[in-house]
DNA sequence: AATGAATGAGTTTTCATTCAT
DNA sequence: GATGAATGAAAACTCATTCAT
C-alpha cells in the first residue's frame, strides 16, 4: 500500500482533480482514464468499480492528511502551542491541497459516505483524541466529549480553508492565527 | 412566490427528501415525478431543467430557514441572550428539517453551487451581519470581519445539527447549550 | 373554405413561417400556438392533428399559388409570350412568398408527402396541362408526356427561386428572362 | 476515409435506408442501432450526435456520387457526347441508389443544410464547372454563370430520377435521352 | 369556443462496465 | 497486464395531445 503503483497513483490524482472541478457525477471513468493516460479497462484492474475507486481515494487522502498533520508536533511543548501548531498545520495542508479539501467535503456530504465505511483510518483520529483527552485531563480544555470536540475543531479548520479559496470573504494566511484563536477560546476552559 | 402552486411545492418537497436519501445523482427526475405524483413533463412545466429545479429549491429552503431563524428574537434582550437564542433556533430548525440540512450541505459542496448564483436571498444574511456588527461595536464580540464571523458561526451550527443525526457521536438537545458555549466563548471578546 | 376563420389563418401563417425557419420537427405545436396567439388546444379545434394541419396547410398554399399563377394570362397572346408570362409569374410568386417556397419543398421531400394525398387541388395542374397540350398540338413544344413536361418546368422554376435566395449564386430579377430562356429552349420544338 | 470501419459503414447504410423510408425524425437512433446491429452507444462512439451523423452521411454520399459521375468520361469525345454521358451517368447513379437520392433531397431542403456546411466536397463540383466553362468558351453552351448552369442541370437530373420512382408519371430508362435533350437544348447556344 | 396545465410515451444521449485482442 | 471498442440500461428532456375549467 505504501509504494503505490505509478498507474494507481496517476488514477488517484486524476480523479482527485477532476472531482474537484466537476463533482462525482461530472467525472466519468473515461475522463479519469484519459487524464491518467491509461485505458478505461485499466482502471478496473486496480479498482472493482467507481464506488471502490472513490472510497479508496478517500482513504488515500485521509492518510496523506494524517501524515502531514502531526509533522512537527513536539510533545514537550505547552498544550496551547501544540494546539495552535496542529490547527495551523491542518489548515495549511488543505490550502496546499485544495483538490483534497474539496474532494473530502463532497465525499462526506454525499451518499457515498454512508455506503461502506471503509475502515476509516482511525489512527490519525486516535492520536487527536489522545491529545484532546490530555487537554481535558489537565484542565486546559473544557470537559467535553472528545469526539464532539474533535469534530467541532475539524469543522472550524475546514471552514477556514474553504474561506481561503472563496471569492466572497477574502482572507490570507496572516489572518489564520486570529481565526485559530476563535476555536481556541471556544474550547479552552475559562473557569480557571 | 408566497403561495406556491401546489404542484410546485410537491415537487420541491419530493426533491428535498429524495436528494437527502440518494443525493443529486441518485435522484432521477422520474423518481421525483413519481413521488410528487405528477408526470415527468409537468416538472419541466415549472422548471427549465434539473439544474434549475435544484437551484430554485436551494433558494426555497434558504428562505424558509431565514424566516425561522429570527422568529422570537427580542432586540430588547441582552446580546448574549439573543446570540444563544439565534444559534439555538438555527440548530433546532435543522433538526426539525433534516432534509433541508442535508440538501444544503450537498448543494454547497457540489459544483451546482458555483453555476448560477441564483440571487442568494441575502436578507437573512444582512440581518445576521447587522446583529454581529452591533456585537462588535459594543465590544461584546471580537473585532473581526463580520462575514467571516457569520460563516464560522454557521459552520458551527451545521456541524452541531449533523452530529445530532450522526451515529458515531450521540448528542441530544440538552447538550446544545454547552456546544453553543463553545462558539460563544470563541467569538466573544475576552479582553475585558 | 374561402373565408377562413381569422384564427385558422393565423395558425396557417404562423406554421408556414416557423417551418421555414425550423423545419417540421423543429416546430412544436406549442410554438405554433404561441406565435399564432392562441392556446395549444385551440389548434386542435381546427385540425385533428399536426399531420392534418400540415396537410391542410399544403393545400392552402397550393391554392394561393394557383390563384397567382394564371393571373394576367391572356389566351389571345402568342404561346411563347404566355409561356414566359406564366413562368415569370410563378417565379415571382415564390420570391414574394419564400415561406411557401421552402414549406412546399420540405413537404414534397418529406414522408408527409406520401401519407394522405389530400386530393391535390388539381385544378391548377389541369389548367397547366391544357396549356402544354395546346403547345404540343400546335407544334410549338416538343411532343412529350405533358405531366413530365409540367414537372420539369416546375422544377426549373423552383430551382430559380431557391437560387434567388441562396447565398452562393447571386441572381436577381433581371436575370430571370435568361433563365426562363433555358427552359423555353429546352421544351420548344426545334425541328421546325 | 477510404477504408471505413465496418461498423461506421453499417451505420451509414442503415441510416440512409431508414431516412429514405421514415425521414429524419421518423428515424430514432435506436432504430439505426438495431438495423446496423450495433448498440445505441456505439453510434456515439463514431458520431458526436445525430446531427453529426447526418452531416457526415451527407458528405459520404456526396463523395460516392462524385466518384460515380465522371467514371467513363472521355475528354477526347465531342462536348455534346460528354454532356449526355455525364447527365445519364448521374441519372443512373440516382436510380441505382434511391436511398441516396431521397436522403440528399431531404437533407438539402431541411434546416440541417444550413447548420454546419461540412466542408462540401467541392472537387466534384469543380470538375463540373471546368467542363461547363469549356463548353461556354468554345461557344457550345449559352454564355451564363457556370454555377447557375450547374445547378439548373443538376436540378433537371434530380427531377428526372425522382420521376423514375414516382407513381404518377411513369418513365423508364429509354425515355432518358429525350429528357436529357430537354436540358441540352436548354443550355446549348442556339445562336450559331 | 377557447384555454393552457398536465400527461407520458418516446427521443437523444451518457457512462459504468466488459471482453476480445 | 493493458487496451479501448462495444455494450445497453438508464438518464434528462420533448412534445403531440387531452381535458377540466
Short mmCIF file of N, CA, C and O in Angstrom, two decimals, chain A residues 78-148:
data_model
loop_
_atom_site.label_atom_id
_atom_site.label_comp_id
_atom_site.label_asym_id
_atom_site.label_seq_id
_atom_site.Cartn_x
_atom_site.Cartn_y
_atom_site.Cartn_z
N UNK A 78 4.19 23.33 25.29
CA UNK A 78 2.98 23.63 26.05
C UNK A 78 1.76 23.22 25.23
O UNK A 78 1.78 23.25 23.99
N UNK A 79 0.66 22.93 25.89
CA UNK A 79 -0.54 22.45 25.20
C UNK A 79 -1.04 23.45 24.17
O UNK A 79 -1.33 23.11 23.03
N UNK A 80 -1.14 24.69 24.59
CA UNK A 80 -1.68 25.70 23.68
C UNK A 80 -0.84 25.84 22.40
O UNK A 80 -1.38 25.95 21.31
N UNK A 81 0.47 25.79 22.60
CA UNK A 81 1.34 25.89 21.43
C UNK A 81 1.13 24.71 20.50
O UNK A 81 1.07 24.87 19.28
N UNK A 82 1.01 23.52 21.07
CA UNK A 82 0.78 22.34 20.25
C UNK A 82 -0.56 22.46 19.53
O UNK A 82 -0.69 22.12 18.35
N UNK A 83 -1.56 22.94 20.24
CA UNK A 83 -2.89 23.12 19.65
C UNK A 83 -2.80 24.04 18.43
O UNK A 83 -3.25 23.70 17.34
N UNK A 84 -2.19 25.20 18.63
CA UNK A 84 -2.05 26.14 17.51
C UNK A 84 -1.29 25.50 16.36
O UNK A 84 -1.65 25.64 15.19
N UNK A 85 -0.23 24.80 16.70
CA UNK A 85 0.58 24.18 15.65
C UNK A 85 -0.25 23.16 14.85
O UNK A 85 -0.22 23.15 13.62
N UNK A 86 -0.98 22.33 15.57
CA UNK A 86 -1.77 21.31 14.88
C UNK A 86 -2.82 21.93 13.97
O UNK A 86 -2.99 21.54 12.82
N UNK A 87 -3.55 22.88 14.51
CA UNK A 87 -4.61 23.53 13.73
C UNK A 87 -4.03 24.21 12.50
O UNK A 87 -4.54 24.03 11.38
N UNK A 88 -2.96 24.94 12.71
CA UNK A 88 -2.38 25.66 11.57
C UNK A 88 -1.82 24.69 10.53
O UNK A 88 -1.94 24.92 9.33
N UNK A 89 -1.20 23.61 10.98
CA UNK A 89 -0.72 22.60 10.03
C UNK A 89 -1.86 22.06 9.20
O UNK A 89 -1.76 21.87 7.99
N UNK A 90 -2.94 21.81 9.91
CA UNK A 90 -4.09 21.25 9.24
C UNK A 90 -4.62 22.23 8.19
O UNK A 90 -4.90 21.86 7.04
N UNK A 91 -4.78 23.46 8.57
CA UNK A 91 -5.22 24.49 7.63
C UNK A 91 -4.29 24.54 6.43
O UNK A 91 -4.73 24.55 5.27
N UNK A 92 -3.01 24.59 6.71
CA UNK A 92 -2.06 24.72 5.61
C UNK A 92 -2.07 23.52 4.70
O UNK A 92 -1.87 23.65 3.50
N UNK A 93 -2.33 22.36 5.25
CA UNK A 93 -2.43 21.17 4.41
C UNK A 93 -3.55 21.35 3.39
O UNK A 93 -3.38 21.11 2.19
N UNK A 94 -4.69 21.77 3.86
CA UNK A 94 -5.82 21.95 2.94
C UNK A 94 -5.53 23.02 1.89
O UNK A 94 -5.95 22.92 0.75
N UNK A 95 -4.79 24.04 2.34
CA UNK A 95 -4.51 25.12 1.40
C UNK A 95 -3.51 24.69 0.34
O UNK A 95 -3.59 25.11 -0.81
N UNK A 96 -2.63 23.79 0.74
CA UNK A 96 -1.70 23.24 -0.25
C UNK A 96 -2.38 22.22 -1.14
O UNK A 96 -1.93 21.96 -2.25
N UNK A 97 -3.44 21.63 -0.65
CA UNK A 97 -4.10 20.55 -1.40
C UNK A 97 -5.59 20.81 -1.55
O UNK A 97 -6.42 20.09 -1.00
N UNK A 98 -5.91 21.85 -2.31
CA UNK A 98 -7.34 22.17 -2.44
C UNK A 98 -8.16 21.03 -3.06
O UNK A 98 -9.32 20.84 -2.69
N UNK A 99 -7.53 20.28 -3.95
CA UNK A 99 -8.28 19.15 -4.52
C UNK A 99 -8.76 18.22 -3.41
O UNK A 99 -9.90 17.75 -3.42
N UNK A 100 -7.85 17.96 -2.47
CA UNK A 100 -8.20 17.10 -1.35
C UNK A 100 -9.32 17.72 -0.52
O UNK A 100 -10.29 17.05 -0.15
N UNK A 101 -9.17 18.99 -0.25
CA UNK A 101 -10.18 19.68 0.55
C UNK A 101 -11.57 19.52 -0.06
O UNK A 101 -12.52 19.10 0.61
N UNK A 102 -11.68 19.83 -1.33
CA UNK A 102 -13.00 19.79 -1.95
C UNK A 102 -13.51 18.37 -2.16
O UNK A 102 -14.70 18.11 -2.06
N UNK A 103 -12.56 17.47 -2.43
CA UNK A 103 -12.97 16.08 -2.56
C UNK A 103 -13.57 15.57 -1.26
O UNK A 103 -14.65 14.98 -1.23
N UNK A 104 -12.87 15.81 -0.15
CA UNK A 104 -13.35 15.32 1.14
C UNK A 104 -14.71 15.93 1.47
O UNK A 104 -15.62 15.22 1.90
N UNK A 105 -14.85 17.20 1.24
CA UNK A 105 -16.11 17.84 1.56
C UNK A 105 -17.27 17.28 0.73
O UNK A 105 -18.36 17.07 1.24
N UNK A 106 -16.97 17.02 -0.52
CA UNK A 106 -18.02 16.44 -1.34
C UNK A 106 -18.33 15.02 -0.88
O UNK A 106 -19.48 14.61 -0.80
N UNK A 107 -17.26 14.29 -0.59
CA UNK A 107 -17.43 12.90 -0.18
C UNK A 107 -18.28 12.79 1.07
O UNK A 107 -19.24 12.02 1.14
N UNK A 108 -17.89 13.58 2.07
CA UNK A 108 -18.57 13.49 3.36
C UNK A 108 -20.05 13.79 3.24
O UNK A 108 -20.88 13.18 3.91
N UNK A 109 -20.39 14.73 2.36
CA UNK A 109 -21.78 15.13 2.26
C UNK A 109 -22.56 14.37 1.19
O UNK A 109 -23.70 14.69 0.91
N UNK A 110 -21.92 13.38 0.61
CA UNK A 110 -22.60 12.61 -0.43
C UNK A 110 -23.07 11.28 0.15
O UNK A 110 -22.66 10.86 1.22
N UNK A 111 -23.93 10.62 -0.58
CA UNK A 111 -24.38 9.31 -0.12
C UNK A 111 -23.27 8.28 -0.13
O UNK A 111 -23.39 7.24 0.49
N UNK A 112 -22.15 8.56 -0.82
CA UNK A 112 -21.01 7.65 -0.76
C UNK A 112 -20.59 7.41 0.68
O UNK A 112 -20.20 6.34 1.08
N UNK A 113 -20.68 8.47 1.44
CA UNK A 113 -20.14 8.47 2.79
C UNK A 113 -20.68 7.32 3.62
O UNK A 113 -19.96 6.71 4.40
N UNK A 114 -21.95 7.03 3.45
CA UNK A 114 -22.53 6.02 4.35
C UNK A 114 -22.60 4.64 3.73
O UNK A 114 -23.16 3.73 4.33
N UNK A 115 -22.04 4.50 2.53
CA UNK A 115 -22.17 3.20 1.88
C UNK A 115 -21.35 2.13 2.58
O UNK A 115 -21.86 1.22 3.18
N UNK A 116 -20.03 2.27 2.48
CA UNK A 116 -19.18 1.26 3.10
C UNK A 116 -18.09 2.03 3.84
O UNK A 116 -17.22 2.61 3.22
N UNK A 117 -18.15 2.00 5.17
CA UNK A 117 -17.32 2.90 5.97
C UNK A 117 -15.83 2.74 5.79
O UNK A 117 -15.06 3.46 6.39
N UNK A 118 -15.41 1.78 4.95
CA UNK A 118 -14.00 1.68 4.57
C UNK A 118 -13.04 1.77 5.75
O UNK A 118 -12.01 2.40 5.70
N UNK A 119 -13.41 1.18 6.78
CA UNK A 119 -12.48 1.11 7.93
C UNK A 119 -11.66 2.38 8.02
O UNK A 119 -10.44 2.38 7.76
N UNK A 120 -12.32 3.44 8.32
CA UNK A 120 -11.65 4.74 8.39
C UNK A 120 -10.31 4.61 9.10
O UNK A 120 -10.21 3.99 10.15
N UNK A 121 -9.32 5.16 8.47
CA UNK A 121 -8.01 5.13 9.09
C UNK A 121 -8.08 5.94 10.38
O UNK A 121 -7.92 7.15 10.41
N UNK A 122 -8.31 5.24 11.46
CA UNK A 122 -8.62 5.93 12.71
C UNK A 122 -7.36 6.32 13.48
O UNK A 122 -7.44 7.00 14.50
N UNK A 123 -6.24 5.86 12.98
CA UNK A 123 -5.00 6.12 13.71
C UNK A 123 -4.83 7.62 13.96
O UNK A 123 -4.54 8.06 15.07
N UNK A 124 -5.07 8.34 12.86
CA UNK A 124 -4.95 9.78 12.93
C UNK A 124 -5.91 10.35 13.97
O UNK A 124 -5.56 11.20 14.80
N UNK A 125 -7.13 9.84 13.96
CA UNK A 125 -8.13 10.36 14.88
C UNK A 125 -7.77 10.00 16.32
O UNK A 125 -7.94 10.82 17.23
N UNK A 126 -7.27 8.77 16.48
CA UNK A 126 -6.92 8.36 17.84
C UNK A 126 -5.86 9.29 18.43
O UNK A 126 -5.94 9.68 19.58
N UNK A 127 -4.92 9.62 17.59
CA UNK A 127 -3.84 10.48 18.08
C UNK A 127 -4.41 11.83 18.50
O UNK A 127 -4.02 12.42 19.50
N UNK A 128 -5.38 12.31 17.71
CA UNK A 128 -6.03 13.57 18.04
C UNK A 128 -6.82 13.45 19.34
O UNK A 128 -6.74 14.32 20.21
N UNK A 129 -7.54 12.33 19.45
CA UNK A 129 -8.34 12.16 20.65
C UNK A 129 -7.46 12.09 21.90
O UNK A 129 -7.81 12.64 22.94
N UNK A 130 -6.33 11.42 21.76
CA UNK A 130 -5.41 11.34 22.89
C UNK A 130 -4.96 12.75 23.31
O UNK A 130 -4.91 13.09 24.49
N UNK A 131 -4.66 13.51 22.29
CA UNK A 131 -4.20 14.88 22.54
C UNK A 131 -5.29 15.68 23.27
O UNK A 131 -5.03 16.37 24.26
N UNK A 132 -6.51 15.57 22.76
CA UNK A 132 -7.60 16.33 23.37
C UNK A 132 -7.88 15.85 24.80
O UNK A 132 -8.12 16.65 25.71
N UNK A 133 -7.82 14.55 24.97
CA UNK A 133 -8.07 13.98 26.30
C UNK A 133 -7.08 14.54 27.31
O UNK A 133 -7.45 14.93 28.43
N UNK A 134 -5.86 14.62 26.86
CA UNK A 134 -4.82 15.17 27.73
C UNK A 134 -5.14 16.61 28.12
O UNK A 134 -4.99 17.01 29.27
N UNK A 135 -5.63 17.36 27.13
CA UNK A 135 -6.02 18.75 27.39
C UNK A 135 -7.12 18.84 28.42
O UNK A 135 -7.14 19.73 29.29
N UNK A 136 -8.08 17.93 28.31
CA UNK A 136 -9.18 17.95 29.29
C UNK A 136 -8.68 17.53 30.66
O UNK A 136 -8.96 18.17 31.68
N UNK A 137 -7.90 16.45 30.70
CA UNK A 137 -7.42 15.90 31.97
C UNK A 137 -6.58 16.91 32.73
O UNK A 137 -6.60 16.96 33.97
N UNK A 138 -5.85 17.72 31.97
CA UNK A 138 -5.01 18.72 32.64
C UNK A 138 -5.77 20.02 32.91
O UNK A 138 -5.19 21.00 33.36
N UNK A 139 -7.06 20.02 32.57
CA UNK A 139 -7.87 21.18 32.88
C UNK A 139 -7.72 22.34 31.93
O UNK A 139 -8.26 23.42 32.15
N UNK A 140 -7.01 22.14 30.84
CA UNK A 140 -6.82 23.22 29.87
C UNK A 140 -8.05 23.38 28.98
O UNK A 140 -8.43 24.48 28.61
N UNK A 141 -8.63 22.26 28.62
CA UNK A 141 -9.81 22.29 27.75
C UNK A 141 -11.09 22.09 28.55
O UNK A 141 -11.06 21.52 29.65
N UNK A 142 -12.17 22.55 27.97
CA UNK A 142 -13.49 22.32 28.57
C UNK A 142 -13.71 20.81 28.68
O UNK A 142 -13.36 20.06 27.78
N UNK A 143 -14.32 20.37 29.74
CA UNK A 143 -14.60 18.93 29.88
C UNK A 143 -15.77 18.52 28.98
O UNK A 143 -16.92 18.71 29.35
N UNK A 144 -15.45 18.04 27.82
CA UNK A 144 -16.49 17.63 26.86
C UNK A 144 -16.12 16.30 26.24
O UNK A 144 -14.98 15.85 26.33
N UNK A 145 -17.11 15.73 25.56
CA UNK A 145 -16.88 14.53 24.77
C UNK A 145 -15.79 14.82 23.74
O UNK A 145 -15.89 15.76 22.95
N UNK A 146 -14.73 14.01 23.75
CA UNK A 146 -13.60 14.32 22.87
C UNK A 146 -13.94 14.16 21.39
O UNK A 146 -13.39 14.84 20.53
N UNK A 147 -14.87 13.26 21.08
CA UNK A 147 -15.25 13.10 19.66
C UNK A 147 -15.93 14.37 19.17
O UNK A 147 -15.66 14.89 18.10
N UNK A 148 -16.83 14.84 20.02
CA UNK A 148 -17.54 16.08 19.70
C UNK A 148 -16.53 17.22 19.52
O UNK A 148 -16.56 17.95 18.53
#
